[in-house]
Short mmCIF file of C-alpha atoms in Angstrom, two decimals:
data_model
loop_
_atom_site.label_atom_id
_atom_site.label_comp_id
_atom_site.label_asym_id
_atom_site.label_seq_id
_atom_site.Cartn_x
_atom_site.Cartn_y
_atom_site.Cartn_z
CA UNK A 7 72.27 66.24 145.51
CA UNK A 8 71.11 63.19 143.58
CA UNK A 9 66.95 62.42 144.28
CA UNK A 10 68.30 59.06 143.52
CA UNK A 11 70.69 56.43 144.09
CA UNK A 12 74.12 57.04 141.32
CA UNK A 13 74.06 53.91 140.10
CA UNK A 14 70.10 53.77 139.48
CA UNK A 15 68.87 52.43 136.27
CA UNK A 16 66.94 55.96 135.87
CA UNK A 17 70.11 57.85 135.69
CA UNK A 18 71.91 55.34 133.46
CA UNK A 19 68.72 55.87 130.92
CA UNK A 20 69.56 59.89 131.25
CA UNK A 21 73.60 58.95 130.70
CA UNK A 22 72.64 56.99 127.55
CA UNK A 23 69.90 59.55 126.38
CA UNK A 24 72.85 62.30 126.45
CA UNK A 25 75.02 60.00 124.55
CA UNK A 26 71.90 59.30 122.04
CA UNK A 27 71.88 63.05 121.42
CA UNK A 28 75.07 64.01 121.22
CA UNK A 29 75.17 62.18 117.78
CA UNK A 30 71.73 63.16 117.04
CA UNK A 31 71.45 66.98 117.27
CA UNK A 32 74.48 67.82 114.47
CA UNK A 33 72.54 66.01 111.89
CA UNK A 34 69.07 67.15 112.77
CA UNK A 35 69.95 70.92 113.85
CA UNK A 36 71.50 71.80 110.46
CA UNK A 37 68.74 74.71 110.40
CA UNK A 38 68.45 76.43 113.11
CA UNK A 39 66.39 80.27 113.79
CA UNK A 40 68.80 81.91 115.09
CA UNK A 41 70.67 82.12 112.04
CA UNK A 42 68.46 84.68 110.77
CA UNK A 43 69.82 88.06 111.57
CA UNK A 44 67.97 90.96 113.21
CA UNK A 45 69.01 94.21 114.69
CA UNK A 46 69.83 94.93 118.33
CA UNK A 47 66.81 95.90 120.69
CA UNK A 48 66.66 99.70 121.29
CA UNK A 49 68.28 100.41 124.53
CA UNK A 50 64.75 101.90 126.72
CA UNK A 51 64.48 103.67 130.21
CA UNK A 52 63.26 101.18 132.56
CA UNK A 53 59.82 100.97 132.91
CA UNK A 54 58.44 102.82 136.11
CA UNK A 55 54.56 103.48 135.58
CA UNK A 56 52.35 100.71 134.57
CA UNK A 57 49.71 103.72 133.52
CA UNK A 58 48.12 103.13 129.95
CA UNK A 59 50.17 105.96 128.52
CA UNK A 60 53.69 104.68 129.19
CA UNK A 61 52.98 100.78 128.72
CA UNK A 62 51.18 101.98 124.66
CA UNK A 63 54.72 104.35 124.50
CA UNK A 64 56.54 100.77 125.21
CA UNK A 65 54.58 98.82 123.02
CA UNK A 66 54.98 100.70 120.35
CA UNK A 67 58.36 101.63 120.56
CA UNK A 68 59.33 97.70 120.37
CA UNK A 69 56.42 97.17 117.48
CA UNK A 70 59.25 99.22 115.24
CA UNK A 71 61.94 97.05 116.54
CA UNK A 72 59.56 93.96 115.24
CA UNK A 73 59.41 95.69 111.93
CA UNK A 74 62.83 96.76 111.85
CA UNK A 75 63.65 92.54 112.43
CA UNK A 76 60.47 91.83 109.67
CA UNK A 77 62.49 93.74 106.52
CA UNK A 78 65.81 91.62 107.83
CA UNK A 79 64.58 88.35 107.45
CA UNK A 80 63.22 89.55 104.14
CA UNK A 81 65.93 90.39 103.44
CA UNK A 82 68.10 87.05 104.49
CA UNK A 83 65.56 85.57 102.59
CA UNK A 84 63.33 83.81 105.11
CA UNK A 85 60.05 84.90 104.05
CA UNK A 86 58.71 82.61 106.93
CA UNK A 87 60.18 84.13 109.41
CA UNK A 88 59.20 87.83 107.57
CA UNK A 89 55.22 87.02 107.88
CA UNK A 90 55.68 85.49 111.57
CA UNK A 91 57.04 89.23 112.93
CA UNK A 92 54.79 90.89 110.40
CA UNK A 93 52.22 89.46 112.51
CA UNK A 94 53.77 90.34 115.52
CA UNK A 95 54.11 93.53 114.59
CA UNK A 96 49.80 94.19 114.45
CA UNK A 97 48.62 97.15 116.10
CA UNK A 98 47.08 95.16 118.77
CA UNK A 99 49.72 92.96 119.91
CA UNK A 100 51.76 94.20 123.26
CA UNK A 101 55.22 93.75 123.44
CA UNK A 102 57.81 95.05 126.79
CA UNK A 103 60.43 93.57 125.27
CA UNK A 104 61.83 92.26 121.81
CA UNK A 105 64.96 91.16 120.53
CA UNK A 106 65.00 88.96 117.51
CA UNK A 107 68.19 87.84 117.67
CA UNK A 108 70.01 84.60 118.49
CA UNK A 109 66.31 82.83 118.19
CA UNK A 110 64.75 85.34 119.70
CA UNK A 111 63.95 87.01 123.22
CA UNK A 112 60.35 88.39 123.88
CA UNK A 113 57.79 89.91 126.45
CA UNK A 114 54.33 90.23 125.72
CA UNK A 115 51.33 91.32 127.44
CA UNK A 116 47.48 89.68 126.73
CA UNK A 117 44.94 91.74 128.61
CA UNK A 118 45.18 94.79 130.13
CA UNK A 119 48.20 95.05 132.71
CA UNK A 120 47.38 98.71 133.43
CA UNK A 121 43.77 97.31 135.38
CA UNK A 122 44.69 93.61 136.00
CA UNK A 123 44.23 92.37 139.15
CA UNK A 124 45.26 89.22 138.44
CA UNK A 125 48.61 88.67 136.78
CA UNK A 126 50.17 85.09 134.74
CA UNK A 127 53.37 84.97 133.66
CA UNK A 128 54.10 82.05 131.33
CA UNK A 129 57.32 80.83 130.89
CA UNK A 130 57.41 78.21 128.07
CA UNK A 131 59.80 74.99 127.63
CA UNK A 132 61.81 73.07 124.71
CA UNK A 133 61.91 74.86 121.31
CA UNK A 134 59.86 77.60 121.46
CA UNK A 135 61.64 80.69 119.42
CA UNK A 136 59.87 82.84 117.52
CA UNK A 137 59.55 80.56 114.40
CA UNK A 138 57.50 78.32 116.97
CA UNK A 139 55.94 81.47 118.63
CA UNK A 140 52.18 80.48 117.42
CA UNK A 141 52.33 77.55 120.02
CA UNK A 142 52.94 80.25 122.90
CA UNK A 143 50.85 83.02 121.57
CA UNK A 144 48.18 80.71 121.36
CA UNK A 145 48.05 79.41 125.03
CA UNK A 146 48.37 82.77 126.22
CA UNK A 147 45.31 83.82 124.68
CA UNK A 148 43.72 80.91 125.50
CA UNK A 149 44.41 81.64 129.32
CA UNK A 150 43.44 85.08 129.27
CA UNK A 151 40.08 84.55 127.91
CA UNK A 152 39.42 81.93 130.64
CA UNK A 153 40.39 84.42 133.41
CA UNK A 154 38.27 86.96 132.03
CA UNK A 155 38.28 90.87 133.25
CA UNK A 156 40.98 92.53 135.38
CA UNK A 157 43.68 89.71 134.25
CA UNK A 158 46.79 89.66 132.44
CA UNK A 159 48.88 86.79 131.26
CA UNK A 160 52.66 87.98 130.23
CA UNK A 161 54.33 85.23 127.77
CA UNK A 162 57.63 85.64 129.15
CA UNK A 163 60.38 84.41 126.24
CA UNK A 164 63.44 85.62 127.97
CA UNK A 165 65.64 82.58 127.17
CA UNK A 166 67.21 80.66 124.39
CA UNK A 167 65.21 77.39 124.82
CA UNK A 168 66.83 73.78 124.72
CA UNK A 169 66.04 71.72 121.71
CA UNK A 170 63.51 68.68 122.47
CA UNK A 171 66.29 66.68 121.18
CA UNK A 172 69.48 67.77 122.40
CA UNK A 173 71.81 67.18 125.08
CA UNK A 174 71.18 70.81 126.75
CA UNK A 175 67.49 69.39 127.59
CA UNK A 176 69.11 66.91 130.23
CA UNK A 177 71.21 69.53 132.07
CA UNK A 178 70.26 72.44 134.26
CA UNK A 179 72.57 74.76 131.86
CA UNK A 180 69.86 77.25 129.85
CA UNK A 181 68.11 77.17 133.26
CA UNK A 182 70.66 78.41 135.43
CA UNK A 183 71.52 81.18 132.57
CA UNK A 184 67.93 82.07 132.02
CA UNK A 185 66.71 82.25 135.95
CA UNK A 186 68.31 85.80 136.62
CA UNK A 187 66.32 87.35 133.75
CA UNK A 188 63.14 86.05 135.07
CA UNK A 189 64.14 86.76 138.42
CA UNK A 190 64.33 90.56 137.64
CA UNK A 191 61.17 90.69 135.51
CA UNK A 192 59.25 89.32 138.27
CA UNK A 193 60.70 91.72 140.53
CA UNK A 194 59.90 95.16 137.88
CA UNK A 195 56.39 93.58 137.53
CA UNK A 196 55.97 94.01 141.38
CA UNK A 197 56.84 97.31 141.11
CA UNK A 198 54.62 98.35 138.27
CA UNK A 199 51.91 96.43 140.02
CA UNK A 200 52.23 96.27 143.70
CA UNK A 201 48.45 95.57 144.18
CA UNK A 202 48.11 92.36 141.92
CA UNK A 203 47.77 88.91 142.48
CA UNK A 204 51.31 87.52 140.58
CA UNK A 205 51.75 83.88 139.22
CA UNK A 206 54.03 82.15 137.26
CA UNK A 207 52.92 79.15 135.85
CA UNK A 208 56.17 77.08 134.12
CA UNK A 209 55.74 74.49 131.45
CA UNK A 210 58.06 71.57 130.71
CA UNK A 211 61.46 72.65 130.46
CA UNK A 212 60.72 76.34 132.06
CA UNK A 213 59.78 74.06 135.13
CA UNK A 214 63.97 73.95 136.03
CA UNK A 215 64.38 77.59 135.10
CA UNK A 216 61.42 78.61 137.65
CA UNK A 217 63.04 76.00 140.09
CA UNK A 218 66.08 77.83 139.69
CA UNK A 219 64.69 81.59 139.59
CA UNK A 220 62.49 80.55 143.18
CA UNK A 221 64.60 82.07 145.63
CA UNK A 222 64.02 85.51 144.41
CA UNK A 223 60.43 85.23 142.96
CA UNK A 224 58.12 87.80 144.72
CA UNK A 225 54.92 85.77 143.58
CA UNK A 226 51.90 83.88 145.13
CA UNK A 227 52.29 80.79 142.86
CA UNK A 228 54.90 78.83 141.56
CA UNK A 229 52.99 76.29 138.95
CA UNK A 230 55.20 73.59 137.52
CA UNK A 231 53.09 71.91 134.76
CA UNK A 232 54.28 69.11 132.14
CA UNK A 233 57.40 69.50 133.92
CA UNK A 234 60.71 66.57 133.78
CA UNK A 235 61.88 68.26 137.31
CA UNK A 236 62.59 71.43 138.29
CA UNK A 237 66.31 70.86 139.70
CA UNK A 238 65.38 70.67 143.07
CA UNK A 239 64.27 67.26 145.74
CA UNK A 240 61.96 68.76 146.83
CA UNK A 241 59.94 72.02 147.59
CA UNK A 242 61.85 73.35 150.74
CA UNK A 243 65.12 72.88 148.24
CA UNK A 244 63.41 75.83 146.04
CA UNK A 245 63.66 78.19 149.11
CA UNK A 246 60.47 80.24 148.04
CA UNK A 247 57.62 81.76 149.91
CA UNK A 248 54.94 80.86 147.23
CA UNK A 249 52.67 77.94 146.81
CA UNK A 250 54.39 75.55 144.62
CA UNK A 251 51.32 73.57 142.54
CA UNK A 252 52.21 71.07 139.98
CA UNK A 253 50.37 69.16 137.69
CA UNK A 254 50.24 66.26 134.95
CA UNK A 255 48.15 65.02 131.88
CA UNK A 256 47.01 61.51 132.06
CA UNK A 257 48.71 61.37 128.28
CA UNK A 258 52.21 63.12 129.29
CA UNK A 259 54.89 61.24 127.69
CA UNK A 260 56.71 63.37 130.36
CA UNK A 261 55.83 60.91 132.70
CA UNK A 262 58.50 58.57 131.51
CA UNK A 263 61.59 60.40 131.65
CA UNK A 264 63.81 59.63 134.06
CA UNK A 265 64.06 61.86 137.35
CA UNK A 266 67.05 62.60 139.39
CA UNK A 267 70.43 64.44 139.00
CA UNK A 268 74.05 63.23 138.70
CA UNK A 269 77.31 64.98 139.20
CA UNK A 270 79.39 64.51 136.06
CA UNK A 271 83.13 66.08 135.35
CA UNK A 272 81.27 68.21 132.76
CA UNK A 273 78.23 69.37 135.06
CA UNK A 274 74.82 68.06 136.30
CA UNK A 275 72.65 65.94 134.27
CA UNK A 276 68.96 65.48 134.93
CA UNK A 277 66.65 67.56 135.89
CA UNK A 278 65.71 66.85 139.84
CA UNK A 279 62.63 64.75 141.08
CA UNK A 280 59.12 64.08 139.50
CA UNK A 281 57.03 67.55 141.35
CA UNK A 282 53.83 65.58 141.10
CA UNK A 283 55.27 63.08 143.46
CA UNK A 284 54.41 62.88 147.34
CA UNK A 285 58.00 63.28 148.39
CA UNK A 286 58.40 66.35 146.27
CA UNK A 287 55.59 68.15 148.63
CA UNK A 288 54.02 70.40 145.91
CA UNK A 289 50.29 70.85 145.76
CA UNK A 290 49.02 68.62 142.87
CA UNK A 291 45.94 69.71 140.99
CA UNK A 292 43.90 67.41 138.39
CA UNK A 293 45.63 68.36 134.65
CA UNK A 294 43.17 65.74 133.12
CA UNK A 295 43.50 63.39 130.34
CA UNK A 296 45.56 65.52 127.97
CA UNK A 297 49.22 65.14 126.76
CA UNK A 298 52.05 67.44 126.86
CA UNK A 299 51.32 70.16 124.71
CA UNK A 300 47.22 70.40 126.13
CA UNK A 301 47.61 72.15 129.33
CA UNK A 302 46.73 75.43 127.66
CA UNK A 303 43.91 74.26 125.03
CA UNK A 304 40.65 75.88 125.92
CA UNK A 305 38.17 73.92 127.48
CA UNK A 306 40.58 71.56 128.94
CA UNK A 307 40.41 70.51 133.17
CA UNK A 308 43.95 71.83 132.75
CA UNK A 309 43.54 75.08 131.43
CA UNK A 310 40.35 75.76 133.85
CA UNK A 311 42.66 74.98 137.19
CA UNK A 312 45.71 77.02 135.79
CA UNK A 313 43.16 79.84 135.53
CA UNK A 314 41.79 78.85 139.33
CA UNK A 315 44.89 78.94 140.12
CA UNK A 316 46.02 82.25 139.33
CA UNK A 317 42.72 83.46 140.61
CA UNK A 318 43.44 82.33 144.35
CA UNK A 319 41.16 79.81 143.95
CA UNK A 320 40.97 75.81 144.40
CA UNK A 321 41.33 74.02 141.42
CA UNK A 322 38.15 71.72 140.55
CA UNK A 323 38.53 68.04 140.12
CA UNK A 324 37.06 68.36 136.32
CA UNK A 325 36.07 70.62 133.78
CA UNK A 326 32.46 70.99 135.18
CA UNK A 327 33.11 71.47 139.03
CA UNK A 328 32.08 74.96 140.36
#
């Protein structure tokens, strides 16, 4: 249902901002990464013990794959994309799951998932493929390191992102398509870790998919961060056990995009309601001053609450608090 009135002058902004795109996106996406070919991911057993042995027997089974995609886009000629899976394809880097085709699809582990007790899976937003992986990689490891021993965060890629400027970034559509493969990874990570503490922790765009993935999501927290809605009123319209936490930089430009939804003869456009609002009934936590790409930089309010978060703890009302 529409969070606001159909005539609104929100939802009229959203109607023209589709239009806007529409002519936009074929003259800007010309170039786009998933015309670089790669070969199909090998077909694995699932994934049943969560013991050193078998998780280094997974990573480096899919570390080939990476290499296997690295001498393709050499290949096509795309020697950027080459060095960006040459350097996923380092000895140390962990990786349940690659495909890099069609953009790109991956899983990877920072920290230790064999020990962790505590357990972050971040599901990123708008353009993030794996010529954009840095931006990802980077906020993973930035997370890790500020929840320290017996932690894992899991950079969960399992989705071909909307453009930042496109007309899929108004609809629900890549959300509803990627919430069934999150859905089941949450559900195999319970099983290869029954005794750890499980959040997922959704920025911008990967706010809808985790609104529409909720209903299934075995988890303790459901963190919507930077987010333009996550397709849903309100909280009890995600239908999920966990917390639901949400949170906003004082410099978001997200904070001006319309909210609501709209019922069109080609589908839904917008997003849902603004989560940080009182009538969306999330928990809100302090994100501090920082804009929309800062909620992961490392000594930021943002980053230390995410972490305090996932922890089971309260967040702090700044970047000094206890």
């Amino acid at each position: 249902m529409a969070s606001r009135p159909r005539g609104s002058r929100p939802l009229r902004t959203l109607l023209a901002a589709l239009v806007v795109t529409s002519v936009v996106v074929p003259v800007s996406g010309a170039a786009r990464p998933a015309a670089v070919p790669a070969p199909a991911p090998r077909v694995l057993a699932p994934l049943r013990d969560a013991g050193p042995g078998a998780l280094a027997e997974r990573y480096a089974a899919h570390r080939e794959g990476i290499r296997a995609a690295e001498r393709m886009a050499e290949a096509h000629g795309d020697r950027a994309r080459a060095a960006a899976l040459r350097a996923m394809a380092a000895p140390e880097r962990q990786f349940l799951f690659f495909d890099g085709r069609d953009g790109g699809r991956t899983t990877e582990v920072y920290g230790d998932l064999a020990r962790a007790e505590r357990i972050a899976v971040l599901v990123p937003g708008s353009d993030t493929n794996l010529d954009r992986y840095k931006r990802l990689r980077d906020g993973a490891v930035a997370l890790q390191r500020e929840l320290g021993g017996r932690s894992a965060v899991i950079a969960w890629l399992g989705y071909r992102t909307p453009g930042t400027v496109s007309p899929d970034v108004l609809t629900p559509g890549r959300a509803a398509q990627a919430a069934p493969g999150l859905r089941a990874f949450a559900g195999d990570l319970a099983r290869l870790r029954p005794g750890a503490r499980v959040s997922v922790l959704c920025h911008s765009y990967a706010a809808v998919v985790c609104g529409r993935a909720a209903p299934g999501l075995d988890v303790a927290d459901l963190v919507l961060f930077g987010s333009p809605g996550a397709g849903a009123d309100n909280v009890a319209a995600l239908h999920t056990p966990a917390t639901v936490w949400a949170g906003r930089g004082d410099d978001d430009w997200i904070a001006d995009v319309p909210h609501g939804q709209m019922e069109l003869p080609f589908g839904t456009l917008g997003l849902g309601a603004d989560p940080v609002t009182p009538a969306f009934g999330a928990k809100v936590f302090p994100a501090g001053p920082g804009g929309h790409s800062d909620y992961l930089a490392p000594g930021s309010v943002s980053l230390r609450n995410l972490a305090r978060i996932v922890s089971g703890r309260a967040p702090s009302e700044g970047s000094h608090d206890a």
